[in-house]
Amino acid sequence: MTFQEVAAILIVLSPGIAAAVAGLGKRLLGDKGAMAVTTGIVVAAAALAAWQFFGWSLGGGAGEARTIVLSRWFDVDTFIADWAIRIDTLSVIMMFVVTSVSALVHIYSIGYMAEDPHRGRFFAYLSLFTFAMLMLVTADNFIQLFFGWEGVGLASYLLIGFWYKKPSANSAAIKAFVVNRVGDFGFALGIMALVFMIQPVAGVDYAAAGITEFSSIKFDTVFAVISQNLPVQVVGQAAASPIQDVTFDFLGVHVWGLEIAGILLFIGAMGKSAQFFLHTWLPDAMEGPTPVSALIHAATMVTAGVFLVCRASPLYAVADVASNMITVVGAVTCLFAATIGLAQNDIKRVVAYSTCSQLGYMFFAAGVGAYGAAMFHLFTHAFFKALLFLGAGSVIHGMHHEQDMRFMGGVRQPMMFTWAMMLIGTLALIGFGIPGTDIGFAGFFSKDAIIESAYASSDTFGPFAFWCSIAAALLTSFYSWRLMFMTFEGKYRPNPHAHHDDHSHAGDHAHDHSHDHAHAKPKGGRAPAHESPLVMLVPLLLLAVGAVFAGLLFKPSFLTSNADNFWQGAIVREADPLYGPCGIHPNGDAAHCPAGDHAPAAAHAAASAAEEAHGAAPAEEHAPPAGGEHHELPAWVVWAPFVVTMTGLFGAIIFYLLAPGVPRRMAQNGGPMHSFLSHKWYFDEIYNFIFVKGTAALGDLFWKVGDKKIIDGLGPDGVTGVAKAGAGGLSRLHTGYIFHYALVILVSAVIFVAFVLAGQGR
């Protein structure tokens, strides 16, 4: 076993061991011991993951992809799954992202949770989450991926509801758990659909296609069968057929097999990554401690859906309907979440909706085939979004646990370092940079690649995604600067109700001594804030380095010159409209465009149009030059993100620096648009009416009408009632008087005789 394989095993398993030691041995270790064990082990895992990633991406080419089998898990016919660690480009990226952010969050939490009496349990939960996420991203089959998928769901439930004495935290944890179960149901059905379809055909040599062990849930088998369109035997169908031609009846509708499997898998991704319709859990999850927001809701768990789509890129490359669905949902989400961010006042919720919006960018990039750009934005986003969440936590800590930006202002001078770090995070988030150059923050390189990919795409919904992304970039710039200006600039605006509230982040668990000073009289309009301790500031500085340099440093590996060596087949690059083999390369090398059916649809369309206009030309005139053809995007497309970003900045300056009374009056007047956005498009109210109250009303109908009145009323209760009523009526005849009994006998005799005579008369 090589050192790289040993390192990968340690990276994945060590956080789980740390969680078990800290959780089960807390009484022996104490809080400080549990914190030291978990933090030390996760930092060591991060160091190994960094060594592995930098060697993979900057070492002149990726290492050899391999799978380390730890043990056999399932082995039933073709339902074969191992406990395994898959080492390829996707998993190496995710191992680095997960462990590095987790390590910094562990360090940051030492300061942020210093006064919490249950911090040992908190650190055990953090390490448990890290282990589950690593199991997810290193899986070599869908069952292990599903194990990690549910594991991070469990850990997020525990972390969001960590302050379990707060009703709002408990409600948020339950909401996150339930909404994710909706998506996970679709995910489970998607896995079942693949097992249902991908069964071997007798006599077919699958070994020739590189399949050494036929397993309906192993990635190697599934993706080889799909990409090579091999024949499979669908359960219940008599004849075998190529996988891309498989159809079957689903819920009474005749559907293409791979399309329905791709849609179901994406529904799981929608829940985990908080996409439109299944997004409502994400902002409420801010009830958890701020380090939880940075770890789960910025850089790791919410990106699991994007990772799943990119991992399954061989499937989505041939499933056009599913890919179009991903494009539309991602584009709508990126714009929808950006509109809501305009009217939120909780500093963490603004960043949360920003996360939702950025995830939309990643999804529609994958939808149009730009899987490399989607993963690149996932990578850079991890740095600057974790920086913004931890920066927001530093502000909350320094402001004595005030989270409402309306009651901040004047924070820059007392918290200059935090301000500088959040400024870097904001510039990276809005994608600030100079088009056509290598001058820019991390988000500039990855977000612009996504926007340009949407424009260059020949997919049906590519233009829709492009314009949604431009509008979202404008709104992102505006609400990001709104956050910076409301928080750090102007005069301090004290909370008039602060003396009635306890803003301690420990809720009912601890008393925050700094709260005693929360209402000290500010000097010169500055907020009564203080800078956070060094243990909280160092992680901010390290994340800021990534937010500044990650885009420039790793763009060649993810997208351009070294991309083929870097990815080594971990994703499908042929479909990439911008950086694929035939794509448009505004700042990159010319591509080698394969001829025939592999050329983009746009190229075929252009050739057909030329033939119609000028007559048929020799085939060689339409072939690309030997070195590939170098195309240029229109200048307005390249510059559009920069223009709207600067427009958003100038708008925020006008509204929140030059005329701050205008947005305040707009909020006080509460017009229909402001109410619509501040109530988050009324999704919570609609869902509460339909699903919560609707379910309760339906339950009452079945219980009170169906069960009590119909079933019980006509059944046991009805029979009992009739018997009781009959017995009561008969009991009234038993009076004890002889003449009453004689009358009954006489009447009965008359009736009996009448019936006998009537019968004889017939």
PDB file of N, CA, C and O in Angstrom, residues 66-117:
ATOM      1  N   ARG A  66      -7.647   5.532  -8.237  1.00  0.00           N
ATOM      2  CA  ARG A  66      -7.717   4.166  -7.717  1.00  0.00           C
ATOM      3  C   ARG A  66      -8.811   4.086  -6.657  1.00  0.00           C
ATOM      4  O   ARG A  66      -9.313   5.100  -6.176  1.00  0.00           O
ATOM      5  N   THR A  67      -9.156   2.856  -6.303  1.00  0.00           N
ATOM      6  CA  THR A  67     -10.138   2.610  -5.250  1.00  0.00           C
ATOM      7  C   THR A  67      -9.521   1.686  -4.209  1.00  0.00           C
ATOM      8  O   THR A  67      -8.986   0.630  -4.548  1.00  0.00           O
ATOM      9  N   ILE A  68      -9.607   2.090  -2.953  1.00  0.00           N
ATOM     10  CA  ILE A  68      -9.097   1.287  -1.841  1.00  0.00           C
ATOM     11  C   ILE A  68     -10.292   0.602  -1.182  1.00  0.00           C
ATOM     12  O   ILE A  68     -11.146   1.266  -0.587  1.00  0.00           O
ATOM     13  N   VAL A  69     -10.380  -0.709  -1.305  1.00  0.00           N
ATOM     14  CA  VAL A  69     -11.486  -1.457  -0.720  1.00  0.00           C
ATOM     15  C   VAL A  69     -11.140  -1.787   0.726  1.00  0.00           C
ATOM     16  O   VAL A  69     -10.148  -2.474   1.003  1.00  0.00           O
ATOM     17  N   LEU A  70     -11.960  -1.301   1.651  1.00  0.00           N
ATOM     18  CA  LEU A  70     -11.748  -1.584   3.070  1.00  0.00           C
ATOM     19  C   LEU A  70     -12.381  -2.910   3.459  1.00  0.00           C
ATOM     20  O   LEU A  70     -11.782  -3.698   4.193  1.00  0.00           O
ATOM     21  N   SER A  71     -13.590  -3.159   2.987  1.00  0.00           N
ATOM     22  CA  SER A  71     -14.254  -4.432   3.256  1.00  0.00           C
ATOM     23  C   SER A  71     -15.486  -4.541   2.366  1.00  0.00           C
ATOM     24  O   SER A  71     -15.970  -3.537   1.838  1.00  0.00           O
ATOM     25  N   ARG A  72     -15.969  -5.773   2.202  1.00  0.00           N
ATOM     26  CA  ARG A  72     -17.200  -5.989   1.448  1.00  0.00           C
ATOM     27  C   ARG A  72     -18.388  -5.650   2.341  1.00  0.00           C
ATOM     28  O   ARG A  72     -18.415  -5.985   3.526  1.00  0.00           O
ATOM     29  N   TRP A  73     -19.381  -4.982   1.758  1.00  0.00           N
ATOM     30  CA  TRP A  73     -20.564  -4.575   2.523  1.00  0.00           C
ATOM     31  C   TRP A  73     -21.772  -5.408   2.091  1.00  0.00           C
ATOM     32  O   TRP A  73     -22.326  -6.166   2.866  1.00  0.00           O
ATOM     33  N   PHE A  74     -22.188  -5.266   0.836  1.00  0.00           N
ATOM     34  CA  PHE A  74     -23.295  -6.045   0.278  1.00  0.00           C
ATOM     35  C   PHE A  74     -22.760  -6.902  -0.867  1.00  0.00           C
ATOM     36  O   PHE A  74     -21.911  -6.465  -1.634  1.00  0.00           O
ATOM     37  N   ASP A  75     -23.294  -8.100  -0.980  1.00  0.00           N
ATOM     38  CA  ASP A  75     -22.936  -8.962  -2.107  1.00  0.00           C
ATOM     39  C   ASP A  75     -24.103  -9.897  -2.374  1.00  0.00           C
ATOM     40  O   ASP A  75     -24.123 -11.051  -1.944  1.00  0.00           O
ATOM     41  N   VAL A  76     -25.111  -9.374  -3.070  1.00  0.00           N
ATOM     42  CA  VAL A  76     -26.319 -10.131  -3.399  1.00  0.00           C
ATOM     43  C   VAL A  76     -26.560  -9.986  -4.894  1.00  0.00           C
ATOM     44  O   VAL A  76     -27.001  -8.922  -5.352  1.00  0.00           O
ATOM     45  N   ASP A  77     -26.247 -11.030  -5.662  1.00  0.00           N
ATOM     46  CA  ASP A  77     -26.393 -11.002  -7.114  1.00  0.00           C
ATOM     47  C   ASP A  77     -25.599  -9.809  -7.659  1.00  0.00           C
ATOM     48  O   ASP A  77     -24.395  -9.730  -7.465  1.00  0.00           O
ATOM     49  N   THR A  78     -26.265  -8.866  -8.345  1.00  0.00           N
ATOM     50  CA  THR A  78     -25.540  -7.689  -8.866  1.00  0.00           C
ATOM     51  C   THR A  78     -25.574  -6.519  -7.890  1.00  0.00           C
ATOM     52  O   THR A  78     -25.037  -5.453  -8.188  1.00  0.00           O
ATOM     53  N   PHE A  79     -26.203  -6.711  -6.751  1.00  0.00           N
ATOM     54  CA  PHE A  79     -26.244  -5.655  -5.726  1.00  0.00           C
ATOM     55  C   PHE A  79     -24.995  -5.803  -4.860  1.00  0.00           C
ATOM     56  O   PHE A  79     -25.018  -6.392  -3.787  1.00  0.00           O
ATOM     57  N   ILE A  80     -23.890  -5.252  -5.378  1.00  0.00           N
ATOM     58  CA  ILE A  80     -22.583  -5.418  -4.739  1.00  0.00           C
ATOM     59  C   ILE A  80     -22.060  -4.044  -4.334  1.00  0.00           C
ATOM     60  O   ILE A  80     -22.010  -3.113  -5.148  1.00  0.00           O
ATOM     61  N   ALA A  81     -21.701  -3.895  -3.069  1.00  0.00           N
ATOM     62  CA  ALA A  81     -21.167  -2.623  -2.580  1.00  0.00           C
ATOM     63  C   ALA A  81     -20.071  -2.898  -1.568  1.00  0.00           C
ATOM     64  O   ALA A  81     -20.164  -3.821  -0.750  1.00  0.00           O
ATOM     65  N   ASP A  82     -19.021  -2.090  -1.630  1.00  0.00           N
ATOM     66  CA  ASP A  82     -17.909  -2.181  -0.685  1.00  0.00           C
ATOM     67  C   ASP A  82     -17.879  -0.942   0.196  1.00  0.00           C
ATOM     68  O   ASP A  82     -18.379   0.128  -0.165  1.00  0.00           O
ATOM     69  N   TRP A  83     -17.267  -1.098   1.365  1.00  0.00           N
ATOM     70  CA  TRP A  83     -16.765   0.065   2.079  1.00  0.00           C
ATOM     71  C   TRP A  83     -15.441   0.391   1.401  1.00  0.00           C
ATOM     72  O   TRP A  83     -14.499  -0.379   1.473  1.00  0.00           O
ATOM     73  N   ALA A  84     -15.397   1.508   0.726  1.00  0.00           N
ATOM     74  CA  ALA A  84     -14.225   1.796  -0.097  1.00  0.00           C
ATOM     75  C   ALA A  84     -13.922   3.281  -0.086  1.00  0.00           C
ATOM     76  O   ALA A  84     -14.761   4.110   0.288  1.00  0.00           O
ATOM     77  N   ILE A  85     -12.706   3.619  -0.496  1.00  0.00           N
ATOM     78  CA  ILE A  85     -12.268   5.008  -0.635  1.00  0.00           C
ATOM     79  C   ILE A  85     -11.833   5.193  -2.083  1.00  0.00           C
ATOM     80  O   ILE A  85     -10.853   4.587  -2.529  1.00  0.00           O
ATOM     81  N   ARG A  86     -12.562   5.987  -2.795  1.00  0.00           N
ATOM     82  CA  ARG A  86     -12.269   6.253  -4.204  1.00  0.00           C
ATOM     83  C   ARG A  86     -11.376   7.490  -4.288  1.00  0.00           C
ATOM     84  O   ARG A  86     -11.754   8.574  -3.825  1.00  0.00           O
ATOM     85  N   ILE A  87     -10.207   7.319  -4.864  1.00  0.00           N
ATOM     86  CA  ILE A  87      -9.269   8.428  -5.009  1.00  0.00           C
ATOM     87  C   ILE A  87      -9.227   8.827  -6.482  1.00  0.00           C
ATOM     88  O   ILE A  87      -8.675   8.120  -7.319  1.00  0.00           O
ATOM     89  N   ASP A  88      -9.879   9.919  -6.797  1.00  0.00           N
ATOM     90  CA  ASP A  88      -9.771  10.519  -8.119  1.00  0.00           C
ATOM     91  C   ASP A  88      -9.876  12.026  -7.939  1.00  0.00           C
ATOM     92  O   ASP A  88      -9.905  12.528  -6.803  1.00  0.00           O
ATOM     93  N   THR A  89      -9.931  12.766  -9.020  1.00  0.00           N
ATOM     94  CA  THR A  89      -9.858  14.216  -8.913  1.00  0.00           C
ATOM     95  C   THR A  89     -11.007  14.791  -8.104  1.00  0.00           C
ATOM     96  O   THR A  89     -10.804  15.674  -7.256  1.00  0.00           O
ATOM     97  N   LEU A  90     -12.225  14.306  -8.350  1.00  0.00           N
ATOM     98  CA  LEU A  90     -13.372  14.821  -7.605  1.00  0.00           C
ATOM     99  C   LEU A  90     -13.223  14.595  -6.107  1.00  0.00           C
ATOM    100  O   LEU A  90     -13.454  15.502  -5.295  1.00  0.00           O
ATOM    101  N   SER A  91     -12.857  13.390  -5.713  1.00  0.00           N
ATOM    102  CA  SER A  91     -12.746  13.089  -4.288  1.00  0.00           C
ATOM    103  C   SER A  91     -11.572  13.814  -3.651  1.00  0.00           C
ATOM    104  O   SER A  91     -11.654  14.250  -2.494  1.00  0.00           O
ATOM    105  N   VAL A  92     -10.483  13.985  -4.387  1.00  0.00           N
ATOM    106  CA  VAL A  92      -9.332  14.710  -3.843  1.00  0.00           C
ATOM    107  C   VAL A  92      -9.689  16.171  -3.587  1.00  0.00           C
ATOM    108  O   VAL A  92      -9.330  16.751  -2.556  1.00  0.00           O
ATOM    109  N   ILE A  93     -10.416  16.792  -4.527  1.00  0.00           N
ATOM    110  CA  ILE A  93     -10.871  18.166  -4.323  1.00  0.00           C
ATOM    111  C   ILE A  93     -11.743  18.261  -3.081  1.00  0.00           C
ATOM    112  O   ILE A  93     -11.547  19.133  -2.224  1.00  0.00           O
ATOM    113  N   MET A  94     -12.717  17.366  -2.990  1.00  0.00           N
ATOM    114  CA  MET A  94     -13.659  17.442  -1.884  1.00  0.00           C
ATOM    115  C   MET A  94     -13.010  17.107  -0.546  1.00  0.00           C
ATOM    116  O   MET A  94     -13.364  17.697   0.482  1.00  0.00           O
ATOM    117  N   MET A  95     -12.067  16.169  -0.527  1.00  0.00           N
ATOM    118  CA  MET A  95     -11.359  15.886   0.720  1.00  0.00           C
ATOM    119  C   MET A  95     -10.617  17.114   1.217  1.00  0.00           C
ATOM    120  O   MET A  95     -10.625  17.432   2.416  1.00  0.00           O
ATOM    121  N   PHE A  96      -9.983  17.834   0.295  1.00  0.00           N
ATOM    122  CA  PHE A  96      -9.262  19.049   0.680  1.00  0.00           C
ATOM    123  C   PHE A  96     -10.223  20.121   1.180  1.00  0.00           C
ATOM    124  O   PHE A  96      -9.992  20.757   2.215  1.00  0.00           O
ATOM    125  N   VAL A  97     -11.320  20.336   0.467  1.00  0.00           N
ATOM    126  CA  VAL A  97     -12.288  21.360   0.865  1.00  0.00           C
ATOM    127  C   VAL A  97     -12.891  21.035   2.228  1.00  0.00           C
ATOM    128  O   VAL A  97     -12.945  21.888   3.128  1.00  0.00           O
ATOM    129  N   VAL A  98     -13.344  19.799   2.400  1.00  0.00           N
ATOM    130  CA  VAL A  98     -14.026  19.413   3.646  1.00  0.00           C
ATOM    131  C   VAL A  98     -13.086  19.507   4.836  1.00  0.00           C
ATOM    132  O   VAL A  98     -13.422  20.106   5.868  1.00  0.00           O
ATOM    133  N   THR A  99     -11.909  18.914   4.719  1.00  0.00           N
ATOM    134  CA  THR A  99     -11.009  18.886   5.884  1.00  0.00           C
ATOM    135  C   THR A  99     -10.418  20.254   6.195  1.00  0.00           C
ATOM    136  O   THR A  99     -10.265  20.606   7.373  1.00  0.00           O
ATOM    137  N   SER A 100     -10.102  21.049   5.165  1.00  0.00           N
ATOM    138  CA  SER A 100      -9.504  22.357   5.437  1.00  0.00           C
ATOM    139  C   SER A 100     -10.509  23.286   6.103  1.00  0.00           C
ATOM    140  O   SER A 100     -10.191  23.946   7.109  1.00  0.00           O
ATOM    141  N   VAL A 101     -11.727  23.343   5.578  1.00  0.00           N
ATOM    142  CA  VAL A 101     -12.739  24.196   6.205  1.00  0.00           C
ATOM    143  C   VAL A 101     -13.087  23.666   7.589  1.00  0.00           C
ATOM    144  O   VAL A 101     -13.226  24.438   8.547  1.00  0.00           O
ATOM    145  N   SER A 102     -13.208  22.354   7.722  1.00  0.00           N
ATOM    146  CA  SER A 102     -13.527  21.780   9.028  1.00  0.00           C
ATOM    147  C   SER A 102     -12.438  22.082  10.050  1.00  0.00           C
ATOM    148  O   SER A 102     -12.730  22.405  11.214  1.00  0.00           O
ATOM    149  N   ALA A 103     -11.182  21.984   9.641  1.00  0.00           N
ATOM    150  CA  ALA A 103     -10.081  22.277  10.567  1.00  0.00           C
ATOM    151  C   ALA A 103     -10.139  23.727  11.042  1.00  0.00           C
ATOM    152  O   ALA A 103      -9.978  24.012  12.242  1.00  0.00           O
ATOM    153  N   LEU A 104     -10.378  24.652  10.125  1.00  0.00           N
ATOM    154  CA  LEU A 104     -10.449  26.063  10.500  1.00  0.00           C
ATOM    155  C   LEU A 104     -11.668  26.338  11.375  1.00  0.00           C
ATOM    156  O   LEU A 104     -11.608  27.164  12.295  1.00  0.00           O
ATOM    157  N   VAL A 105     -12.762  25.663  11.106  1.00  0.00           N
ATOM    158  CA  VAL A 105     -13.956  25.832  11.939  1.00  0.00           C
ATOM    159  C   VAL A 105     -13.708  25.275  13.341  1.00  0.00           C
ATOM    160  O   VAL A 105     -14.155  25.865  14.342  1.00  0.00           O
ATOM    161  N   HIS A 106     -13.016  24.151  13.443  1.00  0.00           N
ATOM    162  CA  HIS A 106     -12.658  23.621  14.766  1.00  0.00           C
ATOM    163  C   HIS A 106     -11.836  24.645  15.548  1.00  0.00           C
ATOM    164  O   HIS A 106     -12.100  24.892  16.739  1.00  0.00           O
ATOM    165  N   ILE A 107     -10.828  25.228  14.898  1.00  0.00           N
ATOM    166  CA  ILE A 107      -9.985  26.213  15.577  1.00  0.00           C
ATOM    167  C   ILE A 107     -10.803  27.436  15.975  1.00  0.00           C
ATOM    168  O   ILE A 107     -10.716  27.933  17.105  1.00  0.00           O
ATOM    169  N   TYR A 108     -11.603  27.933  15.050  1.00  0.00           N
ATOM    170  CA  TYR A 108     -12.442  29.110  15.301  1.00  0.00           C
ATOM    171  C   TYR A 108     -13.392  28.855  16.473  1.00  0.00           C
ATOM    172  O   TYR A 108     -13.632  29.736  17.300  1.00  0.00           O
ATOM    173  N   SER A 109     -13.932  27.633  16.544  1.00  0.00           N
ATOM    174  CA  SER A 109     -14.920  27.314  17.576  1.00  0.00           C
ATOM    175  C   SER A 109     -14.314  27.312  18.971  1.00  0.00           C
ATOM    176  O   SER A 109     -15.046  27.464  19.961  1.00  0.00           O
ATOM    177  N   ILE A 110     -13.011  27.128  19.066  1.00  0.00           N
ATOM    178  CA  ILE A 110     -12.368  27.186  20.384  1.00  0.00           C
ATOM    179  C   ILE A 110     -12.627  28.537  21.031  1.00  0.00           C
ATOM    180  O   ILE A 110     -12.892  28.632  22.239  1.00  0.00           O
ATOM    181  N   GLY A 111     -12.590  29.608  20.229  1.00  0.00           N
ATOM    182  CA  GLY A 111     -12.886  30.931  20.759  1.00  0.00           C
ATOM    183  C   GLY A 111     -14.368  31.221  20.807  1.00  0.00           C
ATOM    184  O   GLY A 111     -14.875  31.756  21.804  1.00  0.00           O
ATOM    185  N   TYR A 112     -15.091  30.856  19.755  1.00  0.00           N
ATOM    186  CA  TYR A 112     -16.505  31.219  19.680  1.00  0.00           C
ATOM    187  C   TYR A 112     -17.331  30.495  20.737  1.00  0.00           C
ATOM    188  O   TYR A 112     -18.279  31.061  21.293  1.00  0.00           O
ATOM    189  N   MET A 113     -17.011  29.241  21.016  1.00  0.00           N
ATOM    190  CA  MET A 113     -17.791  28.434  21.964  1.00  0.00           C
ATOM    191  C   MET A 113     -17.124  28.364  23.332  1.00  0.00           C
ATOM    192  O   MET A 113     -17.438  27.472  24.129  1.00  0.00           O
ATOM    193  N   ALA A 114     -16.225  29.318  23.616  1.00  0.00           N
ATOM    194  CA  ALA A 114     -15.422  29.235  24.845  1.00  0.00           C
ATOM    195  C   ALA A 114     -16.280  29.188  26.101  1.00  0.00           C
ATOM    196  O   ALA A 114     -15.889  28.574  27.103  1.00  0.00           O
ATOM    197  N   GLU A 115     -17.444  29.832  26.076  1.00  0.00           N
ATOM    198  CA  GLU A 115     -18.261  29.907  27.286  1.00  0.00           C
ATOM    199  C   GLU A 115     -19.390  28.888  27.306  1.00  0.00           C
ATOM    200  O   GLU A 115     -20.173  28.866  28.257  1.00  0.00           O
ATOM    201  N   ASP A 116     -19.487  28.065  26.286  1.00  0.00           N
ATOM    202  CA  ASP A 116     -20.568  27.093  26.255  1.00  0.00           C
ATOM    203  C   ASP A 116     -20.222  25.902  27.140  1.00  0.00           C
ATOM    204  O   ASP A 116     -19.121  25.337  27.031  1.00  0.00           O
ATOM    205  N   PRO A 117     -21.137  25.483  27.996  1.00  0.00           N
ATOM    206  CA  PRO A 117     -20.827  24.368  28.910  1.00  0.00           C
ATOM    207  C   PRO A 117     -20.804  23.002  28.238  1.00  0.00           C
ATOM    208  O   PRO A 117     -20.409  22.021  28.858  1.00  0.00           O
TER     209      PRO A 117
END
